[in-house]
Short mmCIF file of N, CA, C and O and ligand atoms in Angstrom, two decimals:
data_model
loop_
_atom_site.label_atom_id
_atom_site.label_comp_id
_atom_site.label_asym_id
_atom_site.label_seq_id
_atom_site.Cartn_x
_atom_site.Cartn_y
_atom_site.Cartn_z
N MET Q 1 -9.17 -12.02 -10.50
CA MET Q 1 -9.99 -11.30 -11.49
C MET Q 1 -9.22 -11.19 -12.82
O MET Q 1 -8.03 -10.90 -12.82
N GLU Q 2 -9.96 -11.44 -13.86
CA GLU Q 2 -9.37 -11.40 -15.20
C GLU Q 2 -8.75 -10.03 -15.48
O GLU Q 2 -9.31 -9.01 -15.09
N ASN Q 3 -7.64 -10.02 -16.16
CA ASN Q 3 -6.98 -8.78 -16.56
C ASN Q 3 -6.40 -7.95 -15.42
O ASN Q 3 -6.03 -6.81 -15.63
N CYS Q 4 -6.37 -8.52 -14.21
CA CYS Q 4 -5.74 -7.80 -13.10
C CYS Q 4 -4.31 -8.32 -12.97
O CYS Q 4 -4.09 -9.50 -12.73
N ILE Q 5 -3.36 -7.40 -13.10
CA ILE Q 5 -1.95 -7.79 -13.10
C ILE Q 5 -1.53 -8.43 -11.77
O ILE Q 5 -0.75 -9.38 -11.74
N PHE Q 6 -2.08 -7.92 -10.66
CA PHE Q 6 -1.69 -8.48 -9.36
C PHE Q 6 -2.34 -9.85 -9.12
O PHE Q 6 -1.73 -10.71 -8.51
N CYS Q 7 -3.56 -10.06 -9.63
CA CYS Q 7 -4.16 -11.40 -9.56
C CYS Q 7 -3.31 -12.38 -10.35
O CYS Q 7 -3.13 -13.54 -9.93
N LYS Q 8 -2.78 -11.94 -11.48
CA LYS Q 8 -1.91 -12.82 -12.29
C LYS Q 8 -0.63 -13.15 -11.54
O LYS Q 8 -0.13 -14.28 -11.59
N ILE Q 9 -0.08 -12.17 -10.82
CA ILE Q 9 1.13 -12.40 -10.00
C ILE Q 9 0.80 -13.40 -8.89
O ILE Q 9 1.56 -14.34 -8.64
N ILE Q 10 -0.34 -13.22 -8.25
CA ILE Q 10 -0.75 -14.11 -7.15
C ILE Q 10 -0.90 -15.55 -7.66
O ILE Q 10 -0.50 -16.49 -6.99
N LYS Q 11 -1.45 -15.69 -8.87
CA LYS Q 11 -1.65 -17.04 -9.44
C LYS Q 11 -0.39 -17.60 -10.07
O LYS Q 11 -0.41 -18.68 -10.66
N ASN Q 12 0.71 -16.83 -10.01
CA ASN Q 12 1.98 -17.23 -10.64
C ASN Q 12 1.88 -17.30 -12.16
O ASN Q 12 2.70 -17.95 -12.80
N ASP Q 13 0.88 -16.63 -12.73
CA ASP Q 13 0.78 -16.58 -14.19
C ASP Q 13 1.85 -15.66 -14.76
O ASP Q 13 2.28 -15.82 -15.90
N ILE Q 14 2.21 -14.63 -13.96
CA ILE Q 14 3.40 -13.85 -14.33
C ILE Q 14 4.34 -13.83 -13.13
O ILE Q 14 3.89 -13.87 -11.98
N PRO Q 15 5.64 -13.81 -13.38
CA PRO Q 15 6.61 -13.96 -12.28
C PRO Q 15 6.71 -12.70 -11.42
O PRO Q 15 6.42 -11.59 -11.86
N SER Q 16 7.12 -12.91 -10.18
CA SER Q 16 7.39 -11.77 -9.30
C SER Q 16 8.49 -12.19 -8.33
O SER Q 16 8.75 -13.38 -8.15
N MET Q 17 9.12 -11.20 -7.73
CA MET Q 17 10.16 -11.46 -6.73
C MET Q 17 9.51 -11.45 -5.36
O MET Q 17 9.31 -10.40 -4.75
N LYS Q 18 9.14 -12.65 -4.89
CA LYS Q 18 8.37 -12.76 -3.65
C LYS Q 18 9.27 -12.57 -2.43
O LYS Q 18 10.35 -13.13 -2.36
N VAL Q 19 8.75 -11.81 -1.48
CA VAL Q 19 9.46 -11.57 -0.22
C VAL Q 19 8.81 -12.37 0.91
O VAL Q 19 9.49 -12.90 1.79
N TYR Q 20 7.48 -12.47 0.86
CA TYR Q 20 6.73 -13.15 1.92
C TYR Q 20 5.39 -13.59 1.33
O TYR Q 20 4.80 -12.87 0.52
N GLU Q 21 4.91 -14.74 1.80
CA GLU Q 21 3.60 -15.21 1.33
C GLU Q 21 2.93 -16.00 2.44
O GLU Q 21 3.59 -16.75 3.17
N ASP Q 22 1.64 -15.82 2.60
CA ASP Q 22 0.86 -16.70 3.48
C ASP Q 22 -0.48 -16.98 2.80
O ASP Q 22 -0.66 -16.65 1.62
N GLU Q 23 -1.40 -17.57 3.55
CA GLU Q 23 -2.69 -17.98 2.97
C GLU Q 23 -3.45 -16.80 2.34
O GLU Q 23 -4.15 -16.96 1.35
N PHE Q 24 -3.30 -15.63 2.94
CA PHE Q 24 -4.16 -14.50 2.55
C PHE Q 24 -3.45 -13.38 1.79
O PHE Q 24 -4.12 -12.54 1.19
N THR Q 25 -2.15 -13.33 1.88
CA THR Q 25 -1.43 -12.17 1.32
C THR Q 25 -0.13 -12.58 0.63
O THR Q 25 0.40 -13.68 0.84
N LEU Q 26 0.38 -11.63 -0.16
CA LEU Q 26 1.67 -11.81 -0.83
C LEU Q 26 2.41 -10.48 -0.77
O LEU Q 26 1.81 -9.42 -0.96
N ALA Q 27 3.72 -10.54 -0.50
CA ALA Q 27 4.58 -9.35 -0.58
C ALA Q 27 5.64 -9.62 -1.63
O ALA Q 27 6.26 -10.69 -1.65
N PHE Q 28 5.83 -8.66 -2.54
CA PHE Q 28 6.79 -8.85 -3.63
C PHE Q 28 7.41 -7.51 -4.01
O PHE Q 28 6.87 -6.44 -3.70
N MET Q 29 8.55 -7.58 -4.69
CA MET Q 29 9.26 -6.36 -5.08
C MET Q 29 8.45 -5.60 -6.13
O MET Q 29 7.95 -6.20 -7.10
N ASP Q 30 8.35 -4.29 -5.95
CA ASP Q 30 7.78 -3.42 -6.99
C ASP Q 30 8.80 -3.33 -8.13
O ASP Q 30 9.99 -3.17 -7.87
N ILE Q 31 8.33 -3.46 -9.37
CA ILE Q 31 9.28 -3.45 -10.48
C ILE Q 31 9.74 -2.04 -10.89
O ILE Q 31 10.60 -1.91 -11.76
N ALA Q 32 9.18 -1.00 -10.27
CA ALA Q 32 9.48 0.36 -10.71
C ALA Q 32 10.97 0.69 -10.62
O ALA Q 32 11.48 1.50 -11.39
N ASN Q 33 11.68 0.11 -9.68
CA ASN Q 33 13.09 0.45 -9.41
C ASN Q 33 13.26 1.96 -9.19
O ASN Q 33 14.23 2.57 -9.64
N ASP Q 34 12.27 2.54 -8.52
CA ASP Q 34 12.33 3.98 -8.22
C ASP Q 34 13.06 4.27 -6.93
O ASP Q 34 13.57 5.37 -6.72
N VAL Q 35 13.10 3.29 -6.04
CA VAL Q 35 13.81 3.44 -4.77
C VAL Q 35 14.19 2.02 -4.32
O VAL Q 35 13.43 1.08 -4.54
N ASP Q 36 15.38 1.88 -3.75
CA ASP Q 36 15.81 0.53 -3.34
C ASP Q 36 14.88 -0.04 -2.27
O ASP Q 36 14.50 0.66 -1.33
N GLY Q 37 14.50 -1.29 -2.43
CA GLY Q 37 13.74 -1.99 -1.39
C GLY Q 37 12.24 -1.79 -1.46
O GLY Q 37 11.52 -2.20 -0.55
N HIS Q 38 11.76 -1.17 -2.52
CA HIS Q 38 10.31 -0.89 -2.68
C HIS Q 38 9.54 -2.22 -2.79
O HIS Q 38 9.73 -2.98 -3.73
N ILE Q 39 8.66 -2.45 -1.82
CA ILE Q 39 7.92 -3.72 -1.74
C ILE Q 39 6.42 -3.43 -1.74
O ILE Q 39 5.98 -2.41 -1.19
N LEU Q 40 5.65 -4.29 -2.36
CA LEU Q 40 4.18 -4.18 -2.35
C LEU Q 40 3.59 -5.34 -1.57
O LEU Q 40 4.04 -6.48 -1.70
N VAL Q 41 2.57 -5.04 -0.78
CA VAL Q 41 1.81 -6.09 -0.09
C VAL Q 41 0.39 -6.09 -0.65
O VAL Q 41 -0.25 -5.03 -0.72
N VAL Q 42 -0.07 -7.26 -1.08
CA VAL Q 42 -1.43 -7.37 -1.66
C VAL Q 42 -2.20 -8.51 -0.98
O VAL Q 42 -1.60 -9.50 -0.56
N PRO Q 43 -3.53 -8.36 -0.91
CA PRO Q 43 -4.34 -9.50 -0.48
C PRO Q 43 -4.51 -10.46 -1.65
O PRO Q 43 -4.54 -10.03 -2.81
N LYS Q 44 -4.65 -11.76 -1.37
CA LYS Q 44 -4.88 -12.72 -2.46
C LYS Q 44 -6.29 -12.58 -3.02
O LYS Q 44 -6.54 -12.87 -4.17
N LYS Q 45 -7.19 -12.10 -2.17
CA LYS Q 45 -8.56 -11.82 -2.64
C LYS Q 45 -8.54 -10.50 -3.42
O LYS Q 45 -7.97 -9.52 -2.94
N HIS Q 46 -9.17 -10.48 -4.59
CA HIS Q 46 -9.20 -9.23 -5.35
C HIS Q 46 -10.18 -8.24 -4.73
O HIS Q 46 -11.38 -8.46 -4.73
N VAL Q 47 -9.64 -7.16 -4.20
CA VAL Q 47 -10.47 -6.01 -3.83
C VAL Q 47 -9.80 -4.80 -4.48
O VAL Q 47 -8.58 -4.80 -4.68
N VAL Q 48 -10.57 -3.80 -4.83
CA VAL Q 48 -10.05 -2.69 -5.63
C VAL Q 48 -9.07 -1.84 -4.83
O VAL Q 48 -7.98 -1.51 -5.30
N ASN Q 49 -9.46 -1.49 -3.65
CA ASN Q 49 -8.59 -0.66 -2.79
C ASN Q 49 -9.16 -0.70 -1.38
O ASN Q 49 -10.10 -1.46 -1.10
N MET Q 50 -8.59 0.12 -0.48
CA MET Q 50 -9.04 0.10 0.91
C MET Q 50 -10.52 0.45 1.04
O MET Q 50 -11.24 -0.10 1.88
N LEU Q 51 -11.00 1.38 0.19
CA LEU Q 51 -12.39 1.82 0.27
C LEU Q 51 -13.36 0.68 -0.06
O LEU Q 51 -14.50 0.67 0.38
N ASP Q 52 -12.86 -0.26 -0.84
CA ASP Q 52 -13.68 -1.39 -1.32
C ASP Q 52 -13.52 -2.62 -0.44
O ASP Q 52 -14.27 -3.59 -0.56
N ALA Q 53 -12.53 -2.60 0.47
CA ALA Q 53 -12.13 -3.83 1.17
C ALA Q 53 -12.97 -4.13 2.39
O ALA Q 53 -13.38 -3.22 3.12
N ASP Q 54 -13.19 -5.43 2.64
CA ASP Q 54 -13.81 -5.86 3.90
C ASP Q 54 -12.74 -5.82 4.99
O ASP Q 54 -11.53 -5.88 4.72
N ASN Q 55 -13.19 -5.72 6.22
CA ASN Q 55 -12.27 -5.54 7.35
C ASN Q 55 -11.30 -6.70 7.51
O ASN Q 55 -10.14 -6.51 7.87
N GLU Q 56 -11.78 -7.91 7.22
CA GLU Q 56 -10.91 -9.09 7.38
C GLU Q 56 -9.73 -9.02 6.41
O GLU Q 56 -8.59 -9.29 6.78
N THR Q 57 -10.03 -8.63 5.19
CA THR Q 57 -8.95 -8.52 4.18
C THR Q 57 -7.96 -7.44 4.59
O THR Q 57 -6.74 -7.64 4.52
N LEU Q 58 -8.48 -6.31 5.03
CA LEU Q 58 -7.59 -5.23 5.48
C LEU Q 58 -6.72 -5.69 6.63
O LEU Q 58 -5.52 -5.38 6.68
N HIS Q 59 -7.31 -6.41 7.54
CA HIS Q 59 -6.59 -6.93 8.70
C HIS Q 59 -5.41 -7.81 8.24
O HIS Q 59 -4.27 -7.63 8.69
N HIS Q 60 -5.69 -8.71 7.31
CA HIS Q 60 -4.63 -9.59 6.80
C HIS Q 60 -3.52 -8.78 6.13
O HIS Q 60 -2.33 -9.04 6.32
N VAL Q 61 -3.93 -7.80 5.33
CA VAL Q 61 -2.94 -7.00 4.60
C VAL Q 61 -2.03 -6.27 5.58
O VAL Q 61 -0.79 -6.30 5.46
N TYR Q 62 -2.63 -5.62 6.58
CA TYR Q 62 -1.80 -4.83 7.51
C TYR Q 62 -1.00 -5.71 8.47
O TYR Q 62 0.08 -5.31 8.91
N ASP Q 63 -1.48 -6.92 8.74
CA ASP Q 63 -0.65 -7.88 9.48
C ASP Q 63 0.64 -8.14 8.71
O ASP Q 63 1.73 -8.17 9.27
N THR Q 64 0.48 -8.34 7.41
CA THR Q 64 1.66 -8.64 6.57
C THR Q 64 2.54 -7.41 6.40
O THR Q 64 3.77 -7.52 6.40
N VAL Q 65 1.92 -6.24 6.27
CA VAL Q 65 2.72 -5.00 6.18
C VAL Q 65 3.61 -4.89 7.42
O VAL Q 65 4.81 -4.60 7.34
N LYS Q 66 3.03 -5.16 8.57
CA LYS Q 66 3.80 -5.07 9.82
C LYS Q 66 4.90 -6.14 9.85
O LYS Q 66 6.04 -5.86 10.22
N LYS Q 67 4.54 -7.36 9.47
CA LYS Q 67 5.50 -8.47 9.49
C LYS Q 67 6.71 -8.17 8.59
O LYS Q 67 7.86 -8.29 9.00
N VAL Q 68 6.43 -7.77 7.37
CA VAL Q 68 7.51 -7.50 6.41
C VAL Q 68 8.33 -6.29 6.87
O VAL Q 68 9.56 -6.31 6.79
N SER Q 69 7.65 -5.27 7.37
CA SER Q 69 8.36 -4.08 7.85
C SER Q 69 9.29 -4.44 9.00
O SER Q 69 10.45 -3.99 9.05
N ASN Q 70 8.81 -5.26 9.92
CA ASN Q 70 9.67 -5.69 11.03
C ASN Q 70 10.85 -6.51 10.55
O ASN Q 70 11.95 -6.37 11.07
N MET Q 71 10.64 -7.35 9.54
CA MET Q 71 11.76 -8.12 8.97
C MET Q 71 12.81 -7.18 8.40
O MET Q 71 14.02 -7.38 8.57
N LEU Q 72 12.35 -6.14 7.69
CA LEU Q 72 13.29 -5.20 7.07
C LEU Q 72 14.12 -4.48 8.13
O LEU Q 72 15.32 -4.26 7.96
N VAL Q 73 13.47 -4.13 9.24
CA VAL Q 73 14.16 -3.40 10.30
C VAL Q 73 15.02 -4.34 11.14
O VAL Q 73 16.18 -4.05 11.44
N GLU Q 74 14.47 -5.50 11.49
CA GLU Q 74 15.21 -6.39 12.41
C GLU Q 74 16.30 -7.20 11.71
O GLU Q 74 17.30 -7.54 12.31
N LYS Q 75 16.11 -7.49 10.42
CA LYS Q 75 17.05 -8.40 9.75
C LYS Q 75 17.87 -7.75 8.64
O LYS Q 75 18.90 -8.28 8.27
N CYS Q 76 17.37 -6.65 8.08
CA CYS Q 76 18.03 -6.13 6.86
C CYS Q 76 18.75 -4.81 7.08
O CYS Q 76 19.26 -4.22 6.12
N GLY Q 77 18.76 -4.32 8.30
CA GLY Q 77 19.55 -3.12 8.59
C GLY Q 77 18.84 -1.80 8.34
O GLY Q 77 19.45 -0.74 8.47
N TYR Q 78 17.58 -1.83 7.97
CA TYR Q 78 16.84 -0.57 7.84
C TYR Q 78 16.40 -0.10 9.24
O TYR Q 78 16.32 -0.91 10.17
N SER Q 79 16.11 1.22 9.36
CA SER Q 79 15.73 1.71 10.68
C SER Q 79 14.28 2.18 10.75
O SER Q 79 13.81 2.61 11.80
N GLY Q 80 13.58 2.12 9.63
CA GLY Q 80 12.17 2.52 9.61
C GLY Q 80 11.57 2.25 8.24
O GLY Q 80 12.27 1.79 7.33
N VAL Q 81 10.29 2.50 8.13
CA VAL Q 81 9.61 2.32 6.83
C VAL Q 81 8.60 3.44 6.62
O VAL Q 81 8.01 3.93 7.58
N ASP Q 82 8.43 3.84 5.38
CA ASP Q 82 7.26 4.65 5.01
C ASP Q 82 6.26 3.71 4.38
O ASP Q 82 6.63 2.82 3.59
N ILE Q 83 4.98 3.90 4.75
CA ILE Q 83 3.90 3.08 4.24
C ILE Q 83 2.99 3.98 3.41
O ILE Q 83 2.48 4.98 3.92
N LEU Q 84 2.81 3.63 2.14
CA LEU Q 84 2.00 4.46 1.24
C LEU Q 84 0.90 3.60 0.61
O LEU Q 84 1.12 2.42 0.31
N ASN Q 85 -0.25 4.22 0.38
CA ASN Q 85 -1.38 3.47 -0.17
C ASN Q 85 -2.34 4.43 -0.86
O ASN Q 85 -2.92 5.29 -0.21
N ALA Q 86 -2.46 4.32 -2.19
CA ALA Q 86 -3.35 5.19 -2.95
C ALA Q 86 -4.69 4.50 -3.15
O ALA Q 86 -4.73 3.32 -3.50
N ASN Q 87 -5.76 5.26 -2.95
CA ASN Q 87 -7.12 4.71 -3.09
C ASN Q 87 -7.92 5.56 -4.06
O ASN Q 87 -8.39 6.64 -3.70
N GLY Q 88 -8.05 5.08 -5.28
CA GLY Q 88 -8.79 5.81 -6.30
C GLY Q 88 -7.84 6.50 -7.27
O GLY Q 88 -6.72 6.88 -6.91
N GLU Q 89 -8.33 6.66 -8.50
CA GLU Q 89 -7.53 7.24 -9.58
C GLU Q 89 -7.01 8.63 -9.21
O GLU Q 89 -5.84 8.96 -9.42
N ASP Q 90 -7.88 9.46 -8.62
CA ASP Q 90 -7.48 10.83 -8.29
C ASP Q 90 -6.47 10.88 -7.14
O ASP Q 90 -5.83 11.91 -6.91
N ALA Q 91 -6.36 9.77 -6.42
CA ALA Q 91 -5.38 9.69 -5.34
C ALA Q 91 -4.06 9.10 -5.84
O ALA Q 91 -3.13 8.92 -5.06
N GLY Q 92 -4.01 8.78 -7.13
CA GLY Q 92 -2.76 8.27 -7.71
C GLY Q 92 -2.70 6.76 -7.86
O GLY Q 92 -1.65 6.22 -8.21
N GLN Q 93 -3.82 6.07 -7.59
CA GLN Q 93 -3.81 4.61 -7.75
C GLN Q 93 -3.77 4.27 -9.24
O GLN Q 93 -4.55 4.81 -10.03
N THR Q 94 -2.84 3.40 -9.62
CA THR Q 94 -2.74 3.02 -11.04
C THR Q 94 -3.05 1.54 -11.27
O THR Q 94 -3.36 1.14 -12.38
N VAL Q 95 -2.90 0.72 -10.22
CA VAL Q 95 -3.28 -0.70 -10.32
C VAL Q 95 -4.46 -0.91 -9.37
O VAL Q 95 -4.34 -0.64 -8.16
N PHE Q 96 -5.57 -1.41 -9.93
CA PHE Q 96 -6.80 -1.42 -9.14
C PHE Q 96 -7.05 -2.77 -8.46
O PHE Q 96 -8.11 -3.38 -8.58
N HIS Q 97 -6.02 -3.19 -7.74
CA HIS Q 97 -6.07 -4.32 -6.79
C HIS Q 97 -5.35 -3.78 -5.56
O HIS Q 97 -4.18 -3.34 -5.68
N LEU Q 98 -6.01 -3.78 -4.43
CA LEU Q 98 -5.45 -3.17 -3.21
C LEU Q 98 -3.98 -3.53 -3.02
O LEU Q 98 -3.60 -4.70 -3.11
N HIS Q 99 -3.16 -2.52 -2.77
CA HIS Q 99 -1.74 -2.76 -2.48
C HIS Q 99 -1.21 -1.67 -1.57
O HIS Q 99 -1.60 -0.51 -1.68
N VAL Q 100 -0.32 -2.09 -0.69
CA VAL Q 100 0.33 -1.15 0.22
C VAL Q 100 1.81 -1.15 -0.12
O VAL Q 100 2.44 -2.21 -0.25
N HIS Q 101 2.36 0.06 -0.32
CA HIS Q 101 3.78 0.20 -0.63
C HIS Q 101 4.58 0.27 0.67
O HIS Q 101 4.22 1.05 1.57
N ILE Q 102 5.65 -0.50 0.75
CA ILE Q 102 6.59 -0.36 1.87
C ILE Q 102 7.89 0.21 1.29
O ILE Q 102 8.47 -0.37 0.36
N ILE Q 103 8.30 1.36 1.84
CA ILE Q 103 9.57 1.98 1.42
C ILE Q 103 10.51 1.92 2.62
O ILE Q 103 10.33 2.67 3.60
N PRO Q 104 11.50 1.02 2.59
CA PRO Q 104 12.40 0.93 3.74
C PRO Q 104 13.35 2.11 3.81
O PRO Q 104 13.78 2.63 2.78
N LYS Q 105 13.66 2.53 5.03
CA LYS Q 105 14.41 3.78 5.24
C LYS Q 105 15.58 3.56 6.18
O LYS Q 105 15.52 2.71 7.05
N PHE Q 106 16.62 4.34 5.99
CA PHE Q 106 17.65 4.44 7.01
C PHE Q 106 18.14 5.88 7.08
O PHE Q 106 17.96 6.65 6.13
N LYS Q 107 18.72 6.22 8.22
CA LYS Q 107 19.13 7.61 8.48
C LYS Q 107 20.09 8.08 7.39
O LYS Q 107 21.04 7.37 7.04
N GLY Q 108 19.80 9.24 6.85
CA GLY Q 108 20.70 9.83 5.86
C GLY Q 108 20.60 9.20 4.48
O GLY Q 108 21.49 9.40 3.64
N ASP Q 109 19.53 8.45 4.21
CA ASP Q 109 19.43 7.82 2.88
C ASP Q 109 19.06 8.83 1.79
O ASP Q 109 19.13 8.53 0.59
N GLY Q 110 18.64 10.02 2.19
CA GLY Q 110 18.36 11.08 1.22
C GLY Q 110 17.06 10.89 0.46
O GLY Q 110 16.80 11.58 -0.52
N ILE Q 111 16.24 9.94 0.90
CA ILE Q 111 14.99 9.67 0.19
C ILE Q 111 13.80 10.26 0.93
O ILE Q 111 13.62 10.00 2.12
N THR Q 112 13.02 11.07 0.22
CA THR Q 112 11.81 11.62 0.83
C THR Q 112 10.62 10.87 0.25
O THR Q 112 10.21 11.12 -0.88
N ALA Q 113 10.11 9.94 1.03
CA ALA Q 113 8.97 9.15 0.54
C ALA Q 113 7.66 9.82 0.91
O ALA Q 113 6.62 9.52 0.33
N TRP Q 114 7.72 10.72 1.89
CA TRP Q 114 6.51 11.43 2.30
C TRP Q 114 6.23 12.52 1.28
O TRP Q 114 7.15 13.26 0.91
N PRO Q 115 4.98 12.67 0.78
CA PRO Q 115 4.74 13.70 -0.24
C PRO Q 115 5.02 15.10 0.26
O PRO Q 115 4.78 15.40 1.43
N LYS Q 116 5.52 15.93 -0.64
CA LYS Q 116 5.71 17.35 -0.33
C LYS Q 116 4.47 18.09 -0.79
O LYS Q 116 4.20 18.20 -1.98
N PHE Q 117 3.68 18.60 0.18
CA PHE Q 117 2.45 19.31 -0.18
C PHE Q 117 2.75 20.79 -0.40
O PHE Q 117 3.79 21.29 0.05
N ASN Q 118 1.82 21.47 -1.08
CA ASN Q 118 2.07 22.88 -1.42
C ASN Q 118 1.44 23.87 -0.47
O ASN Q 118 1.51 25.07 -0.68
N GLY Q 119 0.77 23.39 0.59
CA GLY Q 119 0.05 24.29 1.49
C GLY Q 119 -1.43 24.25 1.16
O GLY Q 119 -1.80 24.21 -0.03
N GLY Q 120 -2.27 24.26 2.20
CA GLY Q 120 -3.72 24.20 2.00
C GLY Q 120 -4.25 25.49 1.39
O GLY Q 120 -3.64 26.55 1.55
N LYS Q 121 -5.40 25.39 0.71
CA LYS Q 121 -5.99 26.59 0.08
C LYS Q 121 -7.07 27.21 0.94
O LYS Q 121 -7.35 28.39 0.85
N ASN Q 122 -7.71 26.39 1.79
CA ASN Q 122 -8.91 26.87 2.49
C ASN Q 122 -8.74 27.04 3.99
O ASN Q 122 -9.68 27.48 4.66
N GLY Q 123 -7.59 26.71 4.53
CA GLY Q 123 -7.37 26.85 5.97
C GLY Q 123 -7.84 25.61 6.73
O GLY Q 123 -8.82 24.97 6.34
N VAL Q 124 -7.13 25.31 7.80
CA VAL Q 124 -7.42 24.09 8.57
C VAL Q 124 -8.82 24.16 9.18
O VAL Q 124 -9.62 23.22 9.05
N GLU Q 125 -9.13 25.29 9.82
CA GLU Q 125 -10.38 25.38 10.56
C GLU Q 125 -11.60 25.32 9.65
O GLU Q 125 -12.58 24.61 9.95
N SER Q 126 -11.53 26.02 8.52
CA SER Q 126 -12.72 26.03 7.65
C SER Q 126 -12.90 24.67 7.00
O SER Q 126 -14.05 24.21 6.81
N THR Q 127 -11.81 23.99 6.68
CA THR Q 127 -11.94 22.64 6.11
C THR Q 127 -12.49 21.68 7.16
O THR Q 127 -13.34 20.83 6.87
N TYR Q 128 -12.00 21.84 8.38
CA TYR Q 128 -12.49 21.02 9.49
C TYR Q 128 -14.00 21.17 9.65
O TYR Q 128 -14.74 20.20 9.74
N LYS Q 129 -14.48 22.42 9.63
CA LYS Q 129 -15.91 22.70 9.80
C LYS Q 129 -16.72 22.05 8.68
O LYS Q 129 -17.79 21.49 8.90
N LYS Q 130 -16.19 22.16 7.45
CA LYS Q 130 -16.87 21.59 6.29
C LYS Q 130 -16.97 20.07 6.40
O LYS Q 130 -18.02 19.48 6.14
N ILE Q 131 -15.86 19.45 6.81
CA ILE Q 131 -15.86 17.99 6.97
C ILE Q 131 -16.87 17.57 8.04
O ILE Q 131 -17.68 16.67 7.82
N LEU Q 132 -16.84 18.27 9.18
CA LEU Q 132 -17.78 17.94 10.27
C LEU Q 132 -19.22 18.08 9.82
O LEU Q 132 -20.06 17.24 10.09
N GLU Q 133 -19.49 19.20 9.10
CA GLU Q 133 -20.84 19.46 8.60
C GLU Q 133 -21.32 18.30 7.72
O GLU Q 133 -22.43 17.81 7.87
N GLU Q 134 -20.44 17.87 6.81
CA GLU Q 134 -20.81 16.81 5.86
C GLU Q 134 -21.00 15.47 6.57
O GLU Q 134 -21.96 14.76 6.29
N ILE Q 135 -20.07 15.13 7.49
CA ILE Q 135 -20.19 13.79 8.09
C ILE Q 135 -21.32 13.71 9.11
O ILE Q 135 -21.79 12.62 9.42
N ASN Q 136 -21.76 14.87 9.60
CA ASN Q 136 -22.85 14.85 10.59
C ASN Q 136 -24.22 15.11 9.97
O ASN Q 136 -25.21 15.22 10.69
N LYS Q 137 -24.29 15.24 8.66
CA LYS Q 137 -25.56 15.50 7.96
C LYS Q 137 -26.57 14.39 8.19
O LYS Q 137 -26.19 13.22 8.17
P1 5GP M 1 0.00 2.66 -7.44
O1 5GP M 1 0.42 3.75 -8.38
O2 5GP M 1 -1.30 2.02 -7.89
O3 5GP M 1 -0.04 3.07 -5.99
O4 5GP M 1 1.14 1.56 -7.51
C1 5GP M 1 1.19 0.55 -8.47
C2 5GP M 1 2.57 -0.04 -8.39
O5 5GP M 1 2.57 -1.30 -9.03
C3 5GP M 1 3.64 0.82 -9.07
O6 5GP M 1 4.61 1.21 -8.11
C4 5GP M 1 4.20 -0.10 -10.14
O7 5GP M 1 5.60 0.03 -10.30
C5 5GP M 1 3.82 -1.49 -9.64
N1 5GP M 1 3.63 -2.46 -10.70
C6 5GP M 1 2.87 -2.33 -11.81
N2 5GP M 1 2.91 -3.45 -12.55
C7 5GP M 1 3.72 -4.32 -11.89
C8 5GP M 1 4.15 -5.66 -12.16
O8 5GP M 1 3.81 -6.27 -13.17
N3 5GP M 1 4.97 -6.23 -11.26
C9 5GP M 1 5.38 -5.59 -10.12
N4 5GP M 1 6.20 -6.26 -9.30
N5 5GP M 1 4.99 -4.33 -9.83
C10 5GP M 1 4.16 -3.70 -10.71
ZN1 ZN M 2 -6.65 -8.49 -8.71
#
């Protein structure tokens, strides 16, 4: 898609540090340099995010997320990964081509990739009831 930075990376119109590539997906280093080893996995097909994606595309993306994560753990000395994925502007998505962040982890690395929440405002049970009410309408 025109003007999509990740489509340009996929087409090699702009350079990237590729970690893994197959027919359907690409994994490359995130340029943020916010945490060591930050990798993005994208489908070669342009879809906006998970909410917009067909199941086949999602399947390919998560196959690659698993493959790259296993490589990091089995070959690179990491002991786990955090997987992050923002869907929609209000969820923090800034690039509107589906991407999954892989943050490689090891014991004592001092990195908290899991968000720190401030505590719910409405209570678990009342939110649960509201969600059930809406989805069963
Ligand atoms: P989001 O905020 O949408 O979940 O994540 C977008 C990510 O894309 C950010 O972590 C950002 O650093 C990364 N990013 C944005 N532009 C580029 C780019 O041109 N190249 C690479 N490798 N990463 C990018
Ligand atoms: Zn795109």
